[in-house]
mmCIF file of C-alpha atoms and ligand atoms in Angstrom:
data_model
loop_
_atom_site.group_PDB
_atom_site.id
_atom_site.type_symbol
_atom_site.label_atom_id
_atom_site.label_comp_id
_atom_site.label_asym_id
_atom_site.label_seq_id
_atom_site.Cartn_x
_atom_site.Cartn_y
_atom_site.Cartn_z
ATOM 1 C CA MET A 1 21.450 85.603 268.980
ATOM 2 C CA LEU A 2 19.336 83.731 270.365
ATOM 3 C CA ASN A 3 16.906 86.691 271.121
ATOM 4 C CA SER A 4 14.332 86.568 273.205
ATOM 5 C CA LEU A 5 12.017 84.514 270.973
ATOM 6 C CA TRP A 6 12.818 81.263 272.181
ATOM 7 C CA CYS A 7 13.709 79.799 275.611
ATOM 8 C CA SER A 8 16.959 77.693 274.054
ATOM 9 C CA LYS A 9 18.453 76.534 271.308
ATOM 10 C CA GLN A 10 16.909 73.360 271.241
ATOM 11 C CA CYS A 11 13.442 75.158 271.005
ATOM 12 C CA ARG A 12 14.573 77.258 268.588
ATOM 13 C CA ASP A 13 15.516 75.118 266.161
ATOM 14 C CA ILE A 14 12.514 72.964 265.826
ATOM 15 C CA THR A 15 10.679 76.032 264.745
ATOM 16 C CA GLN A 16 9.901 76.032 261.128
ATOM 17 C CA ASN A 17 12.168 78.841 259.250
ATOM 18 C CA TRP A 18 13.071 80.325 262.628
ATOM 19 C CA LYS A 19 16.237 81.635 260.170
ATOM 20 C CA SER A 20 13.925 84.219 259.104
ATOM 21 C CA MET A 21 12.923 85.429 262.075
ATOM 22 C CA VAL A 22 16.630 86.622 263.306
ATOM 23 C CA LYS A 23 18.367 89.067 262.641
ATOM 24 C CA THR A 24 22.490 89.023 262.564
ATOM 25 C CA ASN A 25 24.898 92.045 263.432
ATOM 26 C CA GLU A 26 26.081 91.801 259.377
ATOM 27 C CA LEU A 27 25.009 94.750 257.245
ATOM 28 C CA CYS A 28 22.772 93.971 253.902
ATOM 29 C CA LEU A 29 25.106 93.852 250.998
ATOM 30 C CA LYS A 30 23.030 95.955 249.110
ATOM 31 C CA CYS A 31 21.677 98.948 251.260
ATOM 32 C CA THR A 32 24.409 98.922 253.594
ATOM 33 C CA GLN A 33 22.246 100.109 256.109
ATOM 34 C CA GLU A 34 20.183 97.701 257.975
ATOM 35 C CA THR A 35 21.399 94.245 259.277
ATOM 36 C CA THR A 36 20.813 90.869 257.445
ATOM 37 C CA TYR A 37 18.593 87.762 258.372
ATOM 38 C CA PHE A 38 20.243 84.753 259.478
ATOM 39 C CA GLY A 39 22.182 83.036 256.606
ATOM 40 C CA LYS A 40 20.895 86.188 254.062
ATOM 41 C CA TYR A 41 23.124 88.441 252.255
ATOM 42 C CA PHE A 42 20.011 90.968 252.605
ATOM 43 C CA CYS A 43 17.703 92.521 255.196
ATOM 44 C CA GLY A 44 14.739 91.481 253.481
ATOM 45 C CA GLU A 45 12.729 91.416 250.496
ATOM 46 C CA ASP A 46 13.151 94.493 249.202
ATOM 47 C CA CYS A 47 16.638 94.380 248.685
ATOM 48 C CA GLU A 48 16.675 91.096 247.702
ATOM 49 C CA GLU A 49 14.352 91.256 244.778
ATOM 50 C CA TRP A 50 15.993 94.246 243.536
ATOM 51 C CA VAL A 51 19.421 92.055 243.384
ATOM 52 C CA ASN A 52 17.722 89.376 241.706
ATOM 53 C CA GLU A 53 16.017 91.391 238.944
ATOM 54 C CA ASN A 54 19.307 93.649 238.424
ATOM 55 C CA GLY A 55 21.868 90.886 238.202
ATOM 56 C CA PRO A 56 24.724 90.586 236.901
ATOM 57 C CA CYS A 57 25.914 92.278 239.963
ATOM 58 C CA ILE A 58 28.746 92.042 242.685
ATOM 59 C CA PHE A 59 29.125 93.588 246.368
ATOM 60 C CA LYS A 60 32.380 93.291 248.313
ATOM 61 C CA LEU A 61 32.268 90.872 251.820
ATOM 62 C CA SER A 62 33.156 92.459 255.006
ATOM 63 C CA LYS A 63 35.849 91.653 256.191
ATOM 64 C CA GLN A 64 34.619 90.722 259.413
ATOM 65 C CA GLY A 65 31.496 88.928 258.112
ATOM 66 C CA ASN A 66 30.845 85.157 258.793
ATOM 67 C CA LYS A 67 31.157 84.445 255.143
ATOM 68 C CA PHE A 68 34.343 86.332 254.316
ATOM 69 C CA LYS A 69 36.137 83.886 257.066
ATOM 70 C CA ASP A 70 34.005 80.804 255.566
ATOM 71 C CA ILE A 71 35.750 81.689 252.355
ATOM 72 C CA SER A 72 38.841 82.795 252.815
ATOM 73 C CA ASN A 73 38.885 79.298 254.994
ATOM 74 C CA GLN A 74 38.766 77.118 251.890
ATOM 75 C CA PHE A 75 40.988 79.207 250.420
ATOM 76 C CA MET A 76 43.424 79.086 252.793
ATOM 77 C CA SER A 77 43.078 75.550 254.100
ATOM 78 C CA SER A 78 43.371 74.401 250.228
ATOM 79 C CA TRP A 79 46.366 75.883 249.594
ATOM 80 C CA LYS A 80 48.568 73.356 248.930
ATOM 81 C CA HIS A 81 51.428 73.696 246.541
ATOM 82 C CA GLU A 82 54.767 73.593 248.803
ATOM 83 C CA ASN A 83 56.279 75.253 246.007
ATOM 84 C CA LYS A 84 54.670 78.602 246.328
ATOM 85 C CA ALA A 85 54.019 81.133 249.018
ATOM 86 C CA MET A 86 50.769 81.259 250.720
ATOM 87 C CA PRO A 87 48.830 84.451 249.499
ATOM 88 C CA GLU A 88 46.799 86.921 251.256
ATOM 89 C CA ILE A 89 42.773 87.653 250.601
ATOM 90 C CA HIS A 90 42.307 91.333 249.438
ATOM 91 C CA THR A 91 39.133 91.464 248.380
ATOM 92 C CA ILE A 92 35.941 88.896 248.154
ATOM 93 C CA TYR A 93 33.202 89.752 245.888
ATOM 94 C CA LYS A 94 29.677 88.000 246.396
ATOM 95 C CA ILE A 95 28.494 87.491 242.463
ATOM 96 C CA PHE A 96 24.532 87.400 241.854
ATOM 97 C CA PRO A 97 24.112 86.535 238.534
ATOM 98 C CA GLU A 98 21.266 86.836 235.574
ATOM 99 C CA LYS A 99 18.494 85.403 236.870
ATOM 100 C CA GLN A 100 18.232 82.903 233.958
ATOM 101 C CA ILE A 101 21.279 81.811 234.514
ATOM 102 C CA ILE A 102 21.051 80.836 238.026
ATOM 103 C CA SER A 103 17.496 79.240 237.062
ATOM 104 C CA ARG A 104 19.281 77.308 234.271
ATOM 105 C CA TYR A 105 21.598 76.204 236.995
ATOM 106 C CA ASN A 106 18.926 75.165 239.222
ATOM 107 C CA ASN A 107 17.331 73.562 236.456
ATOM 108 C CA TYR A 108 20.015 71.328 235.504
ATOM 109 C CA ARG A 109 20.651 70.452 239.088
ATOM 110 C CA ASP A 110 17.554 69.254 239.510
ATOM 111 C CA TYR A 111 17.528 67.488 236.118
ATOM 112 C CA ILE A 112 20.335 65.672 237.411
ATOM 113 C CA GLU A 113 18.939 64.612 240.943
ATOM 114 C CA SER A 114 15.650 63.228 239.294
ATOM 115 C CA LEU A 115 18.432 61.177 236.800
ATOM 116 C CA ARG A 116 20.778 60.268 239.958
ATOM 117 C CA ARG A 117 18.725 60.655 243.203
ATOM 118 C CA LEU A 118 21.605 61.505 244.660
ATOM 119 C CA ASP A 119 20.199 63.488 248.110
ATOM 120 C CA GLY A 120 20.955 62.426 251.480
ATOM 121 C CA ARG A 121 23.338 59.414 250.079
ATOM 122 C CA PRO A 122 26.522 58.950 251.538
ATOM 123 C CA PHE A 123 29.743 60.013 249.285
ATOM 124 C CA PRO A 124 31.332 56.653 248.532
ATOM 125 C CA LYS A 125 34.659 57.500 250.066
ATOM 126 C CA GLY A 126 32.859 57.677 253.242
ATOM 127 C CA ASP A 127 33.930 60.295 255.918
ATOM 128 C CA GLY A 128 29.951 60.443 256.752
ATOM 129 C CA ARG A 129 29.473 63.246 254.869
ATOM 130 C CA VAL A 130 26.308 63.397 252.538
ATOM 131 C CA MET A 131 25.772 64.321 248.993
ATOM 132 C CA THR A 132 22.827 67.620 248.455
ATOM 133 C CA LYS A 133 20.791 67.588 245.561
ATOM 134 C CA GLY A 134 22.961 66.783 242.419
ATOM 135 C CA ASN A 135 25.779 66.200 244.511
ATOM 136 C CA GLU A 136 26.505 70.189 244.660
ATOM 137 C CA GLN A 137 30.349 71.107 245.376
ATOM 138 C CA ARG A 138 31.911 74.461 246.149
ATOM 139 C CA ARG A 139 35.321 74.547 243.235
ATOM 140 C CA PHE A 140 37.858 77.136 242.300
ATOM 141 C CA HIS A 141 38.240 78.172 239.131
ATOM 142 C CA GLY A 142 41.403 80.360 237.961
ATOM 143 C CA THR A 143 41.002 82.323 234.523
ATOM 144 C CA ARG A 144 42.176 85.418 232.668
ATOM 145 C CA MET A 145 41.653 89.086 233.546
ATOM 146 C CA LYS A 146 41.891 92.184 231.308
ATOM 147 C CA CYS A 147 40.733 94.884 234.095
ATOM 148 C CA LEU A 148 41.551 95.782 237.382
ATOM 149 C CA LEU A 149 38.645 94.437 238.855
ATOM 150 C CA GLY A 150 38.848 94.174 242.435
ATOM 151 C CA ILE A 151 42.309 96.060 242.821
ATOM 152 C CA GLN A 152 41.150 99.685 241.387
ATOM 153 C CA THR A 153 37.634 99.489 240.649
ATOM 154 C CA ASP A 154 34.209 97.344 241.613
ATOM 155 C CA THR A 155 33.183 97.858 237.916
ATOM 156 C CA LEU A 156 32.616 95.197 235.158
ATOM 157 C CA CYS A 157 34.884 96.072 231.996
ATOM 158 C CA PRO A 158 33.273 95.453 228.509
ATOM 159 C CA ASP A 159 36.335 93.563 227.170
ATOM 160 C CA MET A 160 35.484 90.103 225.663
ATOM 161 C CA ASN A 161 38.887 88.998 226.127
ATOM 162 C CA CYS A 162 38.210 89.466 230.204
ATOM 163 C CA ALA A 163 37.056 86.177 231.190
ATOM 164 C CA VAL A 164 36.572 87.160 234.334
ATOM 165 C CA CYS A 165 34.159 89.926 233.603
ATOM 166 C CA ARG A 166 32.448 87.771 231.014
ATOM 167 C CA ILE A 167 32.074 84.794 233.600
ATOM 168 C CA ILE A 168 30.244 87.013 235.847
ATOM 169 C CA THR A 169 28.015 88.676 233.157
ATOM 170 C CA GLU A 170 27.293 85.297 230.859
ATOM 171 C CA GLY A 171 28.233 82.444 233.330
ATOM 172 C CA TYR A 172 30.761 79.774 232.093
ATOM 173 C CA LYS A 173 30.738 79.403 228.247
ATOM 174 C CA LEU A 174 31.970 75.628 226.849
ATOM 175 C CA ILE A 175 33.105 77.844 223.587
ATOM 176 C CA TYR A 176 36.308 79.043 225.191
ATOM 177 C CA ALA A 177 36.891 75.793 226.956
ATOM 178 C CA LYS A 178 36.853 74.250 222.828
ATOM 179 C CA THR A 179 39.094 77.197 221.351
ATOM 180 C CA SER A 180 41.722 76.272 224.268
ATOM 181 C CA ARG A 181 44.216 78.670 225.221
ATOM 182 C CA PHE A 182 46.267 75.750 226.541
ATOM 183 C CA LYS A 183 47.993 73.411 224.229
ATOM 184 C CA TYR A 184 45.741 70.621 225.192
ATOM 185 C CA GLN A 185 43.606 69.832 228.619
ATOM 186 C CA LYS A 186 43.880 66.596 230.709
ATOM 187 C CA PHE A 187 40.345 65.556 230.432
ATOM 188 C CA GLY A 188 39.306 67.065 227.068
ATOM 189 C CA ASP A 189 36.984 69.869 226.002
ATOM 190 C CA GLY A 190 35.355 70.961 229.391
ATOM 191 C CA ILE A 191 35.221 73.185 232.145
ATOM 192 C CA TYR A 192 37.635 72.749 234.790
ATOM 193 C CA PHE A 193 37.800 73.236 238.814
ATOM 194 C CA SER A 194 39.574 72.218 241.628
ATOM 195 C CA SER A 195 38.981 71.937 245.271
ATOM 196 C CA THR A 196 42.793 72.533 245.494
ATOM 197 C CA SER A 197 43.074 76.425 245.395
ATOM 198 C CA SER A 198 46.622 76.524 244.799
ATOM 199 C CA LYS A 199 45.442 74.209 241.946
ATOM 200 C CA SER A 200 43.594 76.688 239.848
ATOM 201 C CA ASP A 201 46.333 79.411 240.693
ATOM 202 C CA ASP A 202 48.261 77.395 237.973
ATOM 203 C CA PHE A 203 45.746 78.571 235.509
ATOM 204 C CA ASN A 204 44.926 82.104 236.279
ATOM 205 C CA LYS A 205 48.797 83.653 235.387
ATOM 206 C CA LYS A 206 46.898 85.674 233.084
ATOM 207 C CA SER A 207 44.792 87.567 235.377
ATOM 208 C CA MET A 208 48.214 88.504 237.441
ATOM 209 C CA LYS A 209 48.401 92.492 237.715
ATOM 210 C CA TYR A 210 50.927 94.417 239.063
ATOM 211 C CA TYR A 211 49.283 97.556 241.129
ATOM 212 C CA ASN A 212 50.953 99.690 243.153
ATOM 213 C CA GLY A 213 54.103 97.863 244.450
ATOM 214 C CA VAL A 214 51.862 95.043 244.407
ATOM 215 C CA ASN A 215 50.855 91.673 242.414
ATOM 216 C CA TYR A 216 47.610 90.513 242.527
ATOM 217 C CA LYS A 217 45.575 87.639 240.928
ATOM 218 C CA VAL A 218 41.927 86.642 241.220
ATOM 219 C CA MET A 219 40.196 83.212 241.202
ATOM 220 C CA PHE A 220 36.601 82.055 241.445
ATOM 221 C CA LEU A 221 34.803 79.883 244.100
ATOM 222 C CA ASN A 222 31.606 78.195 242.209
ATOM 223 C CA LYS A 223 29.017 75.663 242.880
ATOM 224 C CA VAL A 224 29.131 72.749 240.552
ATOM 225 C CA VAL A 225 26.843 69.977 239.912
ATOM 226 C CA VAL A 226 28.968 66.765 240.241
ATOM 227 C CA GLY A 227 26.203 64.640 239.986
ATOM 228 C CA ARG A 228 27.474 60.859 239.378
ATOM 229 C CA ALA A 229 31.034 61.600 238.760
ATOM 230 C CA PHE A 230 33.729 59.299 236.589
ATOM 231 C CA GLU A 231 36.767 58.680 237.994
ATOM 232 C CA LEU A 232 40.247 59.029 236.528
ATOM 233 C CA THR A 233 43.823 58.319 237.622
ATOM 234 C CA GLN A 234 45.673 59.594 234.802
ATOM 235 C CA GLU A 235 44.786 61.844 231.735
ATOM 236 C CA LYS A 236 42.286 61.339 229.033
ATOM 237 C CA ARG A 237 42.926 64.328 226.023
ATOM 238 C CA THR A 238 40.272 63.143 223.846
ATOM 239 C CA LEU A 239 37.258 63.710 226.074
ATOM 240 C CA THR A 240 34.125 65.944 224.471
ATOM 241 C CA GLY A 241 32.142 64.770 227.772
ATOM 242 C CA PRO A 242 31.188 62.244 230.122
ATOM 243 C CA PRO A 243 31.294 58.732 229.832
ATOM 244 C CA ILE A 244 27.714 57.481 229.216
ATOM 245 C CA ASN A 245 25.501 57.431 232.606
ATOM 246 C CA TYR A 246 27.978 59.884 234.198
ATOM 247 C CA ASP A 247 27.827 63.797 234.558
ATOM 248 C CA SER A 248 31.273 64.890 235.441
ATOM 249 C CA VAL A 249 35.171 63.692 235.297
ATOM 250 C CA VAL A 250 37.052 63.843 238.357
ATOM 251 C CA GLY A 251 41.112 63.504 237.937
ATOM 252 C CA GLU A 252 41.926 61.571 241.139
ATOM 253 C CA PRO A 253 45.029 62.723 243.002
ATOM 254 C CA SER A 254 47.293 59.290 241.593
ATOM 255 C CA ALA A 255 51.252 59.150 240.663
ATOM 256 C CA LEU A 256 50.402 60.691 237.389
ATOM 257 C CA LEU A 257 48.068 63.348 238.664
ATOM 258 C CA TYR A 258 49.135 66.017 241.516
ATOM 259 C CA TYR A 259 46.420 67.395 242.620
ATOM 260 C CA ASP A 260 42.127 66.811 242.452
ATOM 261 C CA GLU A 261 40.385 68.316 239.299
ATOM 262 C CA LEU A 262 36.847 68.118 238.343
ATOM 263 C CA VAL A 263 35.417 68.930 234.946
ATOM 264 C CA VAL A 264 32.119 69.350 233.559
ATOM 265 C CA TYR A 265 30.789 69.532 229.935
ATOM 266 C CA ASP A 266 27.629 71.444 230.119
ATOM 267 C CA GLU A 267 27.480 75.165 230.950
ATOM 268 C CA SER A 268 24.560 74.815 233.155
ATOM 269 C CA ALA A 269 26.411 72.724 235.538
ATOM 270 C CA CYS A 270 28.398 75.603 237.294
ATOM 271 C CA ILE A 271 27.572 79.285 238.307
ATOM 272 C CA PRO A 272 30.487 81.314 240.020
ATOM 273 C CA GLN A 273 29.357 82.518 243.456
ATOM 274 C CA TYR A 274 32.483 84.229 244.392
ATOM 275 C CA LEU A 275 35.330 86.156 243.393
ATOM 276 C CA VAL A 276 38.332 86.200 245.498
ATOM 277 C CA VAL A 277 40.996 88.710 244.670
ATOM 278 C CA TYR A 278 44.777 88.124 246.495
ATOM 279 C CA GLU A 279 47.974 89.250 247.038
ATOM 280 C CA LEU A 280 51.077 87.556 246.181
ATOM 281 C CA PRO A 281 53.618 87.683 249.030
ATOM 282 C CA LYS A 282 56.578 90.142 248.151
ATOM 283 C CA LEU A 283 59.964 88.546 247.720
ATOM 284 C CA PRO A 284 61.998 88.847 250.490
ATOM 285 C CA ASN A 285 64.227 92.167 250.568
ATOM 286 C CA ARG A 286 67.616 91.341 249.392
ATOM 287 C CA ARG A 287 70.207 92.050 252.602
ATOM 288 C CA GLN A 288 71.655 95.174 252.230
HETATM 289 ZN ZN1 ZN B 1 11.154 76.534 274.966
HETATM 290 ZN ZN1 ZN B 2 19.244 96.064 252.552
HETATM 291 ZN ZN1 ZN B 3 37.147 92.742 233.076
#
């Protein structure tokens, strides 16, 4: 991987933009012919620009690739409900939203960063990690699906009630959060995420599809601008936004809440990155 450009990893790492000089052995998502540059999904500017101009589009990640492993690790390691058997990952799509949605998200993140100055600051609860711009986090979201995306087709459907295809096409919409399909929402009218995949799995029962003898479900992995988070250890159903001087609400696991939840009240604060399609384990066969 060092190629012959550098004598050592140290020399490589001090070279500006070294990543744009090194190719991986993974194939470009767009052309699937050439290999990608380090940390990129594409073989070069042509493929990258085509996707930027033609979003929304989705591409299946190769099961052998590092990105697939990275996301399955996050999904598996955060599957914590003991009463739910660990699923198996069927497919992961990388999502490239429409460019207006990407710039809306980036602008919001930069705005929150200018307000809060979080980049490089340590997390309040330690462990040595530092925040990135806007305190951006990778979180799961479960919702309903009408079609067989990832199961029988790679094409998005036009059904207005297919939340999965609508989120990929239009981004997250507060209007769906307000006309809630749940009786109530713990932290009011917002868009809900979790770092616990098995928690988001509570919200996507209506994505379950039975196909060729297997039960499938789907879940988004997203980027979310957390900004300055207001922590709650119990429900507050009447919220319509974060408290003043905060950007999001975090439900902390406690006696009353079992798993973490993150709520944002601004559509610009979140953007879908991956769609994970997973297979529910079959019930063990009854003994004959
Ligand atoms: Zn050297
Ligand atoms: Zn390419
Ligand atoms: Zn659909």
